[in-house]
Amino acid sequence: MKNVLILITIYFLKAAFVFGQSNASRDAIYTKTYTYQTLSTYQKQLFEDFLSDEIPAGKKVADVLTNHTSLRNKTRLAEALLFRNKPGDKENAAEILTWILKNQHRDENTKIYGIWKTTVEGDKFDQNWREFIGCDLIIIRQKYRHLLPADILKELETGLVHAARGALKRNVAPDYTNISIMSSFLMDFVGTEFRIDELKTAGLQKARAIFKLYQSHKTFSEYNSPTYYGVTLIALAFWRELAFSPEMKQMGQTLEQEFWHEAATFYNPNLKNMPGPYFRGYGMDMQKYFSIMGIWIAIAADNAKQAPIPATTDGPKYGEMSNLAPIFNLGLAIPKADLATLKGFSDPRFISRTVPNTYAGDSLKQVTATIYKDWMMGGVWGNRRVWNQIKTGAIHWKTADGDVSWLLVPGNGKTNIKVSKTAMNLYLADVKATTVELYVCAQNAVTDSFKDNLWTLPSMTMNVNTPLKRTQTEKVDSALFAKEWEVSGSCPNVIKVVYEIPASWDTATPLLEITPKQ
């Protein structure tokens, strides 16, 4: 009897401990459910600016449903109007949805089965539109069906089944991070709601594969992408909020919390930027273009001064503000400590990560980065894919006027980068390469700022240790540079620096060692 009592006591002590841990875990998460009425002044301004951009003053909805407008953005416009639900909003949303739903490819025998058109004319046949539009339509169905006519709901549901079946047919791999997370949700939701077992099974299986891949190294394959990190957070919020499967819901909550921590760790709130490398990036300064991660941080911090987005509505990639619709509809769930990290710089840190990734090169790519309050740098080892969205390495620093300058090592597959706490080392990755190129964006920098062993730049000096011959130092056309290397946001002063690589270079020997000094 005594042993039984001891066992019972141990059981209840364990249960109390687990329950206490669970409560502590919940208490450590900041959650926010949004309605239009509860938006802060700043959040409401961002939201209303988006609506005004989509439907300018004096225009009707019919005027903006043109043959060349984005169907994805207009789906989110409908979602945003239903979220606000002022007089006339639900009618305008119904008009938009009627237009959207008739522009889906529904031939099961084609590769594009289930996708919506990107635009009515000039359709790019983007297979990701199944997930982007389909998931937003699920929000609309789940939250606003009471505001819509029955015929629209019926057509919406038919469209969702086509999209989910098309997603099953495509079967995107788990390492295509943002799309695979949305695809798994789309299939699981549609399969469960409409009793299509093969979709339900495929969705949950894909979710498990995504979870397993992340847990292998605690990183997603689309690593450190200012735009697609934001899409990934939206996708995980779908799991958290709308997944039918308890297993998927729990995996979503776990991944979302861990991913917020990773994103916050790799963010510098003083520079309002993430350091390099970017596995997919559309810019070099989040304050100069609209990235979806920047939008998330703006909403979470709820402070214009802490927001890593342009202060104007005419900045590059402004269309990404359409993501306000799913963000507000799905809500925020972020560890409180990570929210604090996003708002204010804490301590310098050196970061090392292993990233499972199928780009050409190593299957496990190595990322190293150093973050100080006023400057930071990072790079990747093992990538051989040539793609202008890839930023192999970068150095960012704050200037005297509060702006951000940067150095870019482009994604041309030529280099491997290893960063220490003090220096960036560039190594040869492509043995056929004969030159290595660097780009510097710094206001008032001139070609004479670049000496063989010392670069004297505004608010930053860089010691350069290299035996290579510098063959070119010249200012380049900013617009051509931005187009060539996928860099949104104006930089009026870009200087290109080129070094010559001798034949038979030893790949174990650094090409250059750059040591920033501020």
Coordinates of C-alpha atoms in Angstrom, one line a residue:
M1 CA 0.0 0.0 0.0
K2 CA 2.9 2.3 0.9
N3 CA 4.4 1.7 -2.6
V4 CA 1.1 2.5 -4.3
L5 CA 0.8 5.8 -2.4
I6 CA 4.4 6.7 -3.4
L7 CA 3.7 6.0 -7.1
I8 CA 0.4 8.0 -6.9
T9 CA 2.3 10.9 -5.3
I10 CA 5.0 10.8 -8.0
Y11 CA 2.4 10.7 -10.7
F12 CA 0.6 13.8 -9.4
L13 CA 3.9 15.6 -8.9
K14 CA 4.9 14.9 -12.5
A15 CA 1.5 16.0 -13.7
A16 CA 1.7 19.2 -11.8
F17 CA 5.2 19.8 -13.1
V18 CA 4.1 19.3 -16.7
F19 CA 1.0 21.4 -16.2
G20 CA 3.1 24.1 -14.7
Q21 CA 5.5 24.0 -17.6
S22 CA 2.5 24.2 -20.0
N23 CA 1.2 27.2 -18.2
A24 CA 4.6 28.8 -18.1
S25 CA 5.0 28.2 -21.8
R26 CA 1.6 29.7 -22.6
D27 CA 2.4 32.7 -20.4
A28 CA 5.7 33.3 -22.2
I29 CA 3.9 33.8 -25.5
Y30 CA 2.4 37.1 -26.5
T31 CA -0.8 36.5 -28.4
K32 CA -3.0 39.1 -30.2
T33 CA -6.3 38.5 -32.0
Y34 CA -7.1 41.4 -34.3
T35 CA -10.4 43.0 -35.3
Y36 CA -10.6 46.2 -37.3
Q37 CA -11.9 48.0 -34.1
T38 CA -8.9 46.8 -32.0
L39 CA -6.2 47.8 -34.4
S40 CA -3.9 50.5 -33.0
T41 CA -3.6 53.9 -34.7
Y42 CA -0.4 52.8 -36.4
Q43 CA -1.8 49.5 -37.6
K44 CA -5.0 51.0 -38.8
Q45 CA -3.1 53.6 -40.8
L46 CA -1.1 50.9 -42.5
F47 CA -4.3 49.0 -43.2
E48 CA -6.2 52.0 -44.6
D49 CA -3.2 53.0 -46.7
F50 CA -3.3 49.6 -48.3
L51 CA -7.0 49.8 -49.0
S52 CA -6.6 53.3 -50.5
D53 CA -3.8 52.2 -52.7
E54 CA -6.0 49.3 -54.0
I55 CA -9.1 51.3 -54.5
P56 CA -8.0 55.0 -55.0
A57 CA -10.4 57.8 -54.1
G58 CA -13.1 58.2 -56.7
K59 CA -12.7 54.7 -58.1
K60 CA -15.1 51.8 -57.9
V61 CA -14.2 48.2 -57.4
A62 CA -15.0 47.5 -61.1
D63 CA -12.5 50.1 -62.1
V64 CA -9.6 48.2 -60.4
L65 CA -10.5 44.7 -61.6
T66 CA -8.5 45.1 -64.7
N67 CA -7.0 42.5 -67.0
H68 CA -3.5 43.3 -65.7
T69 CA -4.0 43.5 -61.9
S70 CA -2.8 40.8 -59.5
L71 CA -5.5 38.3 -58.6
R72 CA -3.6 37.4 -55.4
N73 CA -3.6 41.0 -54.3
K74 CA -7.3 41.4 -55.2
T75 CA -8.1 38.2 -53.2
R76 CA -6.5 39.8 -50.2
L77 CA -8.3 43.1 -50.9
A78 CA -11.6 41.2 -50.6
E79 CA -10.3 39.6 -47.4
A80 CA -9.4 43.0 -46.0
L81 CA -12.8 44.5 -46.9
L82 CA -14.5 41.7 -45.1
F83 CA -12.2 42.2 -42.1
R84 CA -13.2 45.9 -42.0
N85 CA -16.8 45.4 -42.9
K86 CA -17.9 49.0 -43.2
P87 CA -21.1 49.7 -45.2
G88 CA -20.5 48.6 -48.8
D89 CA -17.4 46.5 -48.0
K90 CA -19.1 43.1 -48.1
E91 CA -20.7 44.0 -51.4
N92 CA -17.4 45.1 -52.9
A93 CA -15.7 41.9 -51.6
A94 CA -18.5 39.8 -53.2
E95 CA -17.8 41.5 -56.6
I96 CA -14.1 40.9 -56.3
L97 CA -14.6 37.2 -55.4
T98 CA -17.0 36.6 -58.3
W99 CA -14.3 37.9 -60.6
I100 CA -11.5 35.9 -58.9
L101 CA -13.3 32.6 -58.9
K102 CA -14.0 32.5 -62.6
N103 CA -10.3 32.8 -63.4
Q104 CA -9.0 29.4 -62.3
H105 CA -7.5 26.7 -64.5
R106 CA -9.6 23.6 -64.0
D107 CA -8.4 21.1 -66.6
E108 CA -7.2 18.1 -64.6
N109 CA -5.1 16.9 -67.4
T110 CA -2.7 20.0 -67.4
K111 CA 0.3 20.9 -65.2
I112 CA -1.5 24.1 -64.2
Y113 CA -4.6 22.4 -62.9
G114 CA -6.0 24.2 -59.9
I115 CA -4.0 27.4 -60.2
W116 CA -5.6 30.8 -60.4
K117 CA -4.3 33.2 -63.1
T118 CA -1.7 35.7 -61.9
T119 CA -3.4 38.3 -64.1
V120 CA -6.3 37.8 -66.6
E121 CA -4.0 38.8 -69.5
G122 CA -0.3 38.0 -69.5
D123 CA -0.9 35.1 -67.1
K124 CA 2.5 33.7 -65.8
F125 CA 0.9 30.4 -64.9
D126 CA 2.5 30.5 -61.4
Q127 CA 1.8 27.2 -59.7
N128 CA 2.2 28.8 -56.3
W129 CA -1.1 30.7 -56.8
R130 CA -2.9 27.5 -55.7
E131 CA -1.6 28.0 -52.3
F132 CA -1.5 31.8 -52.1
I133 CA -5.1 32.4 -53.2
G134 CA -6.4 29.1 -51.9
C135 CA -5.3 29.7 -48.3
D136 CA -6.7 33.3 -48.3
L137 CA -10.0 31.9 -49.6
I138 CA -10.0 29.5 -46.7
I139 CA -9.8 32.5 -44.3
I140 CA -12.7 34.1 -46.1
R141 CA -14.8 30.9 -46.0
Q142 CA -14.1 30.3 -42.3
K143 CA -14.5 33.8 -40.9
Y144 CA -16.9 35.6 -43.3
R145 CA -19.2 33.0 -44.9
H146 CA -22.1 34.8 -43.1
L147 CA -21.3 37.9 -45.1
L148 CA -21.3 36.3 -48.6
P149 CA -24.1 35.0 -50.9
A150 CA -24.5 31.2 -51.1
D151 CA -23.6 31.0 -54.8
I152 CA -20.2 32.6 -54.1
L153 CA -19.5 30.2 -51.3
K154 CA -20.4 27.2 -53.4
E155 CA -18.0 28.4 -56.2
L156 CA -15.3 29.2 -53.6
E157 CA -15.5 25.6 -52.2
T158 CA -15.4 24.1 -55.7
G159 CA -12.3 26.2 -56.4
L160 CA -10.6 25.0 -53.2
V161 CA -11.1 21.4 -54.2
H162 CA -9.5 22.0 -57.6
A163 CA -6.6 23.9 -55.9
A164 CA -6.0 21.1 -53.4
R165 CA -6.1 18.4 -56.0
G166 CA -3.7 20.3 -58.1
A167 CA -1.4 20.7 -55.1
L168 CA -1.5 16.9 -54.6
K169 CA -0.6 16.4 -58.2
R170 CA 2.3 18.8 -58.0
N171 CA 3.5 17.5 -54.7
V172 CA 6.0 20.3 -53.8
A173 CA 9.0 19.1 -51.8
P174 CA 9.3 20.0 -48.0
D175 CA 12.4 22.2 -48.6
Y176 CA 10.4 24.7 -50.7
T177 CA 9.6 26.2 -47.4
N178 CA 6.9 28.7 -47.7
I179 CA 4.9 26.9 -50.4
S180 CA 5.2 23.5 -48.9
I181 CA 3.8 24.7 -45.5
M182 CA 0.8 26.3 -47.2
S183 CA 0.3 23.3 -49.5
S184 CA 0.2 20.9 -46.6
F185 CA -2.4 23.1 -44.9
L186 CA -4.5 23.5 -48.1
M187 CA -4.6 19.7 -48.7
D188 CA -5.3 18.8 -45.0
F189 CA -8.1 21.5 -44.7
V190 CA -9.8 20.6 -47.9
G191 CA -9.4 16.9 -47.4
T192 CA -10.9 17.1 -43.9
E193 CA -13.7 19.6 -44.6
F194 CA -14.9 17.9 -47.8
R195 CA -14.1 14.3 -46.8
I196 CA -11.4 13.6 -49.5
D197 CA -9.2 11.2 -47.7
E198 CA -6.3 11.2 -50.1
L199 CA -5.9 15.0 -49.7
K200 CA -6.2 14.8 -45.9
T201 CA -3.6 12.1 -45.7
A202 CA -1.2 13.8 -48.1
G203 CA -1.5 17.1 -46.2
L204 CA -0.6 15.6 -42.9
Q205 CA 2.2 13.5 -44.3
K206 CA 3.7 16.6 -45.9
A207 CA 3.4 18.5 -42.6
R208 CA 5.2 15.8 -40.8
A209 CA 8.0 15.9 -43.4
I210 CA 8.3 19.7 -43.1
F211 CA 8.5 19.4 -39.3
K212 CA 11.1 16.6 -39.4
L213 CA 13.2 18.6 -41.9
Y214 CA 13.2 21.7 -39.6
Q215 CA 14.0 19.7 -36.5
S216 CA 17.0 18.1 -38.2
H217 CA 19.0 21.4 -37.9
K218 CA 16.4 23.9 -36.5
T219 CA 16.5 25.8 -39.8
F220 CA 14.3 26.1 -42.8
S221 CA 15.7 25.6 -46.3
E222 CA 14.8 29.1 -47.5
Y223 CA 17.1 30.5 -44.9
N224 CA 17.2 34.1 -43.8
S225 CA 14.9 35.5 -46.5
P226 CA 13.4 38.9 -45.5
T227 CA 10.4 38.3 -47.8
Y228 CA 9.8 34.5 -47.5
Y229 CA 10.4 34.4 -43.8
G230 CA 7.3 36.5 -43.6
V231 CA 5.4 34.1 -45.9
T232 CA 6.5 31.2 -43.7
L233 CA 5.2 32.9 -40.6
I234 CA 1.8 33.4 -42.3
A235 CA 1.8 29.7 -43.4
L236 CA 2.6 28.5 -39.9
A237 CA -0.2 30.7 -38.5
F238 CA -2.6 28.8 -40.8
W239 CA -1.5 25.6 -39.1
R240 CA -1.9 27.3 -35.7
E241 CA -5.3 28.8 -36.3
L242 CA -7.2 26.8 -38.9
A243 CA -5.8 23.3 -39.1
F244 CA -8.3 20.6 -38.4
S245 CA -5.7 18.1 -37.4
P246 CA -4.6 18.5 -33.7
E247 CA -1.2 17.1 -34.7
M248 CA -0.7 19.8 -37.4
K249 CA -2.0 22.5 -35.1
Q250 CA 0.5 21.5 -32.4
M251 CA 3.4 21.2 -34.9
G252 CA 2.4 24.7 -36.2
Q253 CA 2.5 26.2 -32.7
T254 CA 5.9 24.6 -32.0
L255 CA 7.4 25.6 -35.3
E256 CA 6.0 29.1 -35.1
Q257 CA 7.6 29.7 -31.7
E258 CA 10.9 28.3 -32.6
F259 CA 10.9 30.2 -35.9
W260 CA 10.2 33.5 -34.3
H261 CA 13.1 32.9 -32.0
E262 CA 15.4 32.1 -34.9
A263 CA 14.2 35.2 -36.8
A264 CA 14.6 37.5 -33.8
T265 CA 18.1 36.1 -33.1
F266 CA 19.1 36.9 -36.7
Y267 CA 17.7 40.5 -36.6
N268 CA 19.3 43.8 -35.6
P269 CA 16.7 46.3 -34.4
N270 CA 19.2 49.1 -34.3
L271 CA 19.9 48.6 -38.1
K272 CA 16.4 47.4 -38.7
N273 CA 17.8 44.6 -40.9
M274 CA 18.7 41.0 -41.0
P275 CA 22.4 40.3 -41.7
G276 CA 23.5 38.3 -44.7
P277 CA 23.5 35.8 -46.2
Y278 CA 20.1 35.8 -47.9
F279 CA 19.1 32.5 -49.5
R280 CA 16.4 34.5 -51.2
G281 CA 16.4 38.3 -51.1
Y282 CA 14.8 41.2 -53.0
G283 CA 16.9 43.9 -51.4
M284 CA 19.7 44.8 -49.1
D285 CA 18.0 47.2 -46.7
M286 CA 14.6 46.4 -45.3
Q287 CA 13.9 50.1 -44.8
K288 CA 14.1 50.7 -48.5
Y289 CA 11.6 48.1 -49.7
F290 CA 8.6 46.2 -48.4
S291 CA 9.5 42.8 -47.2
I292 CA 6.9 40.5 -45.6
M293 CA 9.1 39.9 -42.5
G294 CA 9.4 43.6 -42.2
I295 CA 5.6 43.9 -42.2
W296 CA 5.3 41.2 -39.5
I297 CA 7.9 43.1 -37.3
A298 CA 6.1 46.4 -37.9
I299 CA 2.8 44.9 -36.7
A300 CA 4.4 43.1 -33.8
A301 CA 6.4 46.1 -32.6
D302 CA 3.4 48.4 -33.3
N303 CA 5.7 51.4 -33.5
A304 CA 6.6 53.3 -36.7
K305 CA 10.0 54.1 -35.3
Q306 CA 10.8 50.4 -34.9
A307 CA 9.3 49.3 -38.2
P308 CA 11.8 47.9 -40.8
I309 CA 9.7 49.1 -43.7
P310 CA 9.6 52.3 -45.8
A311 CA 7.7 55.2 -44.3
T312 CA 6.0 55.9 -47.6
T313 CA 3.4 54.0 -49.7
D314 CA 5.3 54.4 -52.9
G315 CA 8.3 52.2 -51.9
P316 CA 9.4 49.2 -53.9
K317 CA 7.3 46.0 -53.4
Y318 CA 4.5 47.9 -51.8
G319 CA 2.1 45.2 -53.1
E320 CA 3.4 43.0 -50.3
M321 CA 1.3 45.1 -47.9
S322 CA -1.6 42.9 -49.1
N323 CA -0.2 40.4 -46.5
L324 CA -1.8 42.6 -43.8
A325 CA -5.0 40.8 -44.6
P326 CA -3.9 37.3 -43.6
I327 CA -1.7 38.6 -40.8
F328 CA -4.6 40.5 -39.1
N329 CA -7.0 37.6 -39.7
L330 CA -4.7 35.0 -38.3
G331 CA -3.3 37.0 -35.4
L332 CA 0.0 37.1 -33.7
A333 CA 1.7 34.5 -31.4
I334 CA 5.3 35.3 -30.5
P335 CA 7.5 34.5 -27.5
K336 CA 7.6 37.6 -25.3
A337 CA 11.4 37.5 -25.1
D338 CA 11.7 37.5 -28.9
L339 CA 9.3 40.4 -29.2
A340 CA 11.5 42.3 -26.9
T341 CA 14.5 41.4 -29.0
L342 CA 12.8 42.8 -32.1
K343 CA 12.2 46.1 -30.3
G344 CA 15.7 46.8 -28.9
F345 CA 19.3 45.6 -29.3
S346 CA 20.5 43.5 -26.5
D347 CA 24.0 41.9 -26.9
P348 CA 26.5 41.3 -29.7
R349 CA 26.3 37.7 -30.9
F350 CA 28.1 35.3 -33.2
I351 CA 25.8 32.8 -35.0
S352 CA 26.5 29.6 -36.8
R353 CA 23.9 27.5 -38.5
T354 CA 23.6 24.4 -40.7
V355 CA 21.0 24.7 -43.4
P356 CA 19.5 21.7 -45.3
N357 CA 19.1 23.0 -48.8
T358 CA 19.0 21.5 -52.3
Y359 CA 20.5 24.4 -54.2
A360 CA 23.6 23.4 -56.3
G361 CA 26.5 22.9 -54.0
D362 CA 26.6 21.2 -50.6
S363 CA 23.4 19.7 -49.3
L364 CA 24.1 21.1 -45.9
K365 CA 25.2 24.7 -46.2
Q366 CA 27.0 26.5 -43.4
V367 CA 26.0 30.0 -42.3
T368 CA 28.1 32.2 -40.1
A369 CA 27.2 35.7 -38.9
T370 CA 28.3 38.3 -36.4
I371 CA 25.9 41.0 -35.1
Y372 CA 27.0 44.1 -33.3
K373 CA 24.9 47.1 -32.5
D374 CA 26.1 49.4 -35.3
W375 CA 27.3 46.9 -37.8
M376 CA 27.0 43.2 -38.8
M377 CA 28.1 40.7 -41.4
G378 CA 27.3 37.2 -42.5
G379 CA 27.9 34.7 -45.3
V380 CA 27.3 31.2 -46.5
W381 CA 29.6 28.3 -47.4
G382 CA 28.5 25.6 -49.8
N383 CA 26.3 27.4 -52.3
R384 CA 27.0 27.0 -56.0
R385 CA 23.7 28.0 -57.4
V386 CA 23.9 31.1 -59.6
W387 CA 20.8 33.3 -58.8
N388 CA 20.4 37.0 -58.2
Q389 CA 18.1 36.4 -55.3
I390 CA 21.0 34.8 -53.4
K391 CA 23.2 37.2 -51.5
T392 CA 26.2 35.1 -50.6
G393 CA 27.6 37.5 -48.1
A394 CA 26.9 41.0 -46.8
I395 CA 28.2 43.6 -44.4
H396 CA 25.9 46.3 -43.1
W397 CA 26.7 49.4 -41.0
K398 CA 25.0 52.4 -39.6
T399 CA 26.1 55.8 -40.9
A400 CA 26.4 59.1 -39.0
D401 CA 23.1 60.3 -40.4
G402 CA 21.3 57.1 -39.2
D403 CA 21.1 55.5 -42.7
V404 CA 22.4 52.0 -43.5
S405 CA 25.3 51.3 -45.9
W406 CA 26.3 47.8 -47.1
L407 CA 28.7 45.6 -49.0
L408 CA 27.3 42.7 -51.1
V409 CA 29.0 39.5 -52.2
P410 CA 26.6 38.5 -55.0
G411 CA 25.1 35.1 -55.6
N412 CA 27.1 34.2 -58.7
G413 CA 28.3 30.8 -57.3
K414 CA 32.0 31.9 -57.3
T415 CA 32.7 32.2 -53.6
N416 CA 32.3 30.5 -50.2
I417 CA 32.3 32.7 -47.1
K418 CA 33.3 32.1 -43.5
V419 CA 32.7 34.9 -41.0
S420 CA 34.3 35.1 -37.6
K421 CA 33.6 37.6 -34.8
T422 CA 35.9 40.1 -36.4
A423 CA 36.4 39.3 -40.1
M424 CA 34.8 38.0 -43.3
N425 CA 36.9 35.5 -45.3
L426 CA 36.1 34.9 -49.0
Y427 CA 37.2 31.6 -50.5
L428 CA 37.1 30.3 -54.1
A429 CA 34.1 28.0 -54.8
D430 CA 34.2 27.9 -58.6
V431 CA 37.7 26.9 -59.7
K432 CA 36.9 28.2 -63.2
A433 CA 36.3 31.7 -61.9
T434 CA 38.9 34.3 -62.9
T435 CA 37.5 37.3 -61.0
V436 CA 35.7 38.0 -57.7
E437 CA 33.3 41.0 -57.6
L438 CA 32.1 43.0 -54.6
Y439 CA 29.6 45.9 -54.5
V440 CA 29.5 48.7 -52.0
C441 CA 26.5 51.0 -51.4
A442 CA 27.7 54.0 -49.4
Q443 CA 26.6 57.6 -49.8
N444 CA 29.5 59.9 -50.6
A445 CA 32.0 57.0 -51.1
V446 CA 34.3 57.6 -54.1
T447 CA 36.6 55.3 -56.0
D448 CA 39.6 56.8 -54.2
S449 CA 38.2 55.5 -50.9
F450 CA 39.3 52.0 -52.0
K451 CA 43.1 51.4 -51.4
D452 CA 44.7 48.0 -51.7
N453 CA 44.7 47.3 -48.0
L454 CA 42.3 49.8 -46.6
W455 CA 38.8 51.0 -47.6
T456 CA 37.9 54.3 -46.0
L457 CA 34.2 54.6 -46.3
P458 CA 31.6 56.9 -44.6
S459 CA 31.3 55.7 -41.0
M460 CA 33.3 52.6 -41.7
T461 CA 36.8 51.5 -42.5
M462 CA 37.6 48.0 -43.8
N463 CA 41.1 46.4 -43.6
V464 CA 41.5 44.2 -46.7
N465 CA 44.1 41.5 -46.6
T466 CA 44.6 39.9 -50.0
P467 CA 47.4 39.0 -52.5
L468 CA 45.0 39.5 -55.4
K469 CA 45.3 42.3 -57.9
R470 CA 42.5 44.8 -57.8
T471 CA 41.6 45.4 -61.5
Q472 CA 38.5 47.5 -61.3
T473 CA 37.0 50.1 -58.9
E474 CA 34.2 52.1 -60.5
K475 CA 30.8 53.6 -59.9
V476 CA 28.1 51.7 -61.7
D477 CA 24.7 52.5 -62.9
S478 CA 22.4 52.0 -59.9
A479 CA 19.3 50.9 -61.9
L480 CA 21.3 48.4 -63.9
F481 CA 22.9 47.0 -60.7
A482 CA 19.5 46.7 -59.0
K483 CA 18.1 44.8 -61.9
E484 CA 21.1 42.5 -62.3
W485 CA 21.3 41.5 -58.7
E486 CA 17.7 41.8 -57.6
V487 CA 18.2 44.7 -55.2
S488 CA 15.0 46.7 -54.6
G489 CA 15.3 50.2 -53.0
S490 CA 17.3 53.0 -54.4
C491 CA 21.0 53.2 -53.7
P492 CA 22.3 56.2 -55.7
N493 CA 26.0 55.4 -55.1
V494 CA 27.1 51.8 -55.9
I495 CA 30.8 51.1 -56.4
K496 CA 31.9 47.8 -58.0
V497 CA 35.3 46.4 -56.9
V498 CA 36.8 43.5 -58.9
Y499 CA 39.9 41.4 -58.1
E500 CA 41.7 39.0 -60.5
I501 CA 42.0 35.4 -59.4
P502 CA 45.3 33.7 -60.4
A503 CA 45.1 30.3 -62.2
S504 CA 45.3 27.2 -60.0
W505 CA 44.3 29.0 -56.9
D506 CA 44.2 26.9 -53.7
T507 CA 40.6 26.8 -52.6
A508 CA 41.8 26.4 -48.9
T509 CA 43.4 29.8 -49.0
P510 CA 41.3 32.9 -48.6
L511 CA 40.9 35.2 -51.6
L512 CA 40.3 38.1 -49.3
E513 CA 40.0 38.8 -45.6
I514 CA 37.8 41.9 -44.8
T515 CA 38.0 43.2 -41.3
P516 CA 35.4 46.0 -40.6
K517 CA 36.4 48.7 -38.1
Q518 CA 33.9 51.3 -36.9

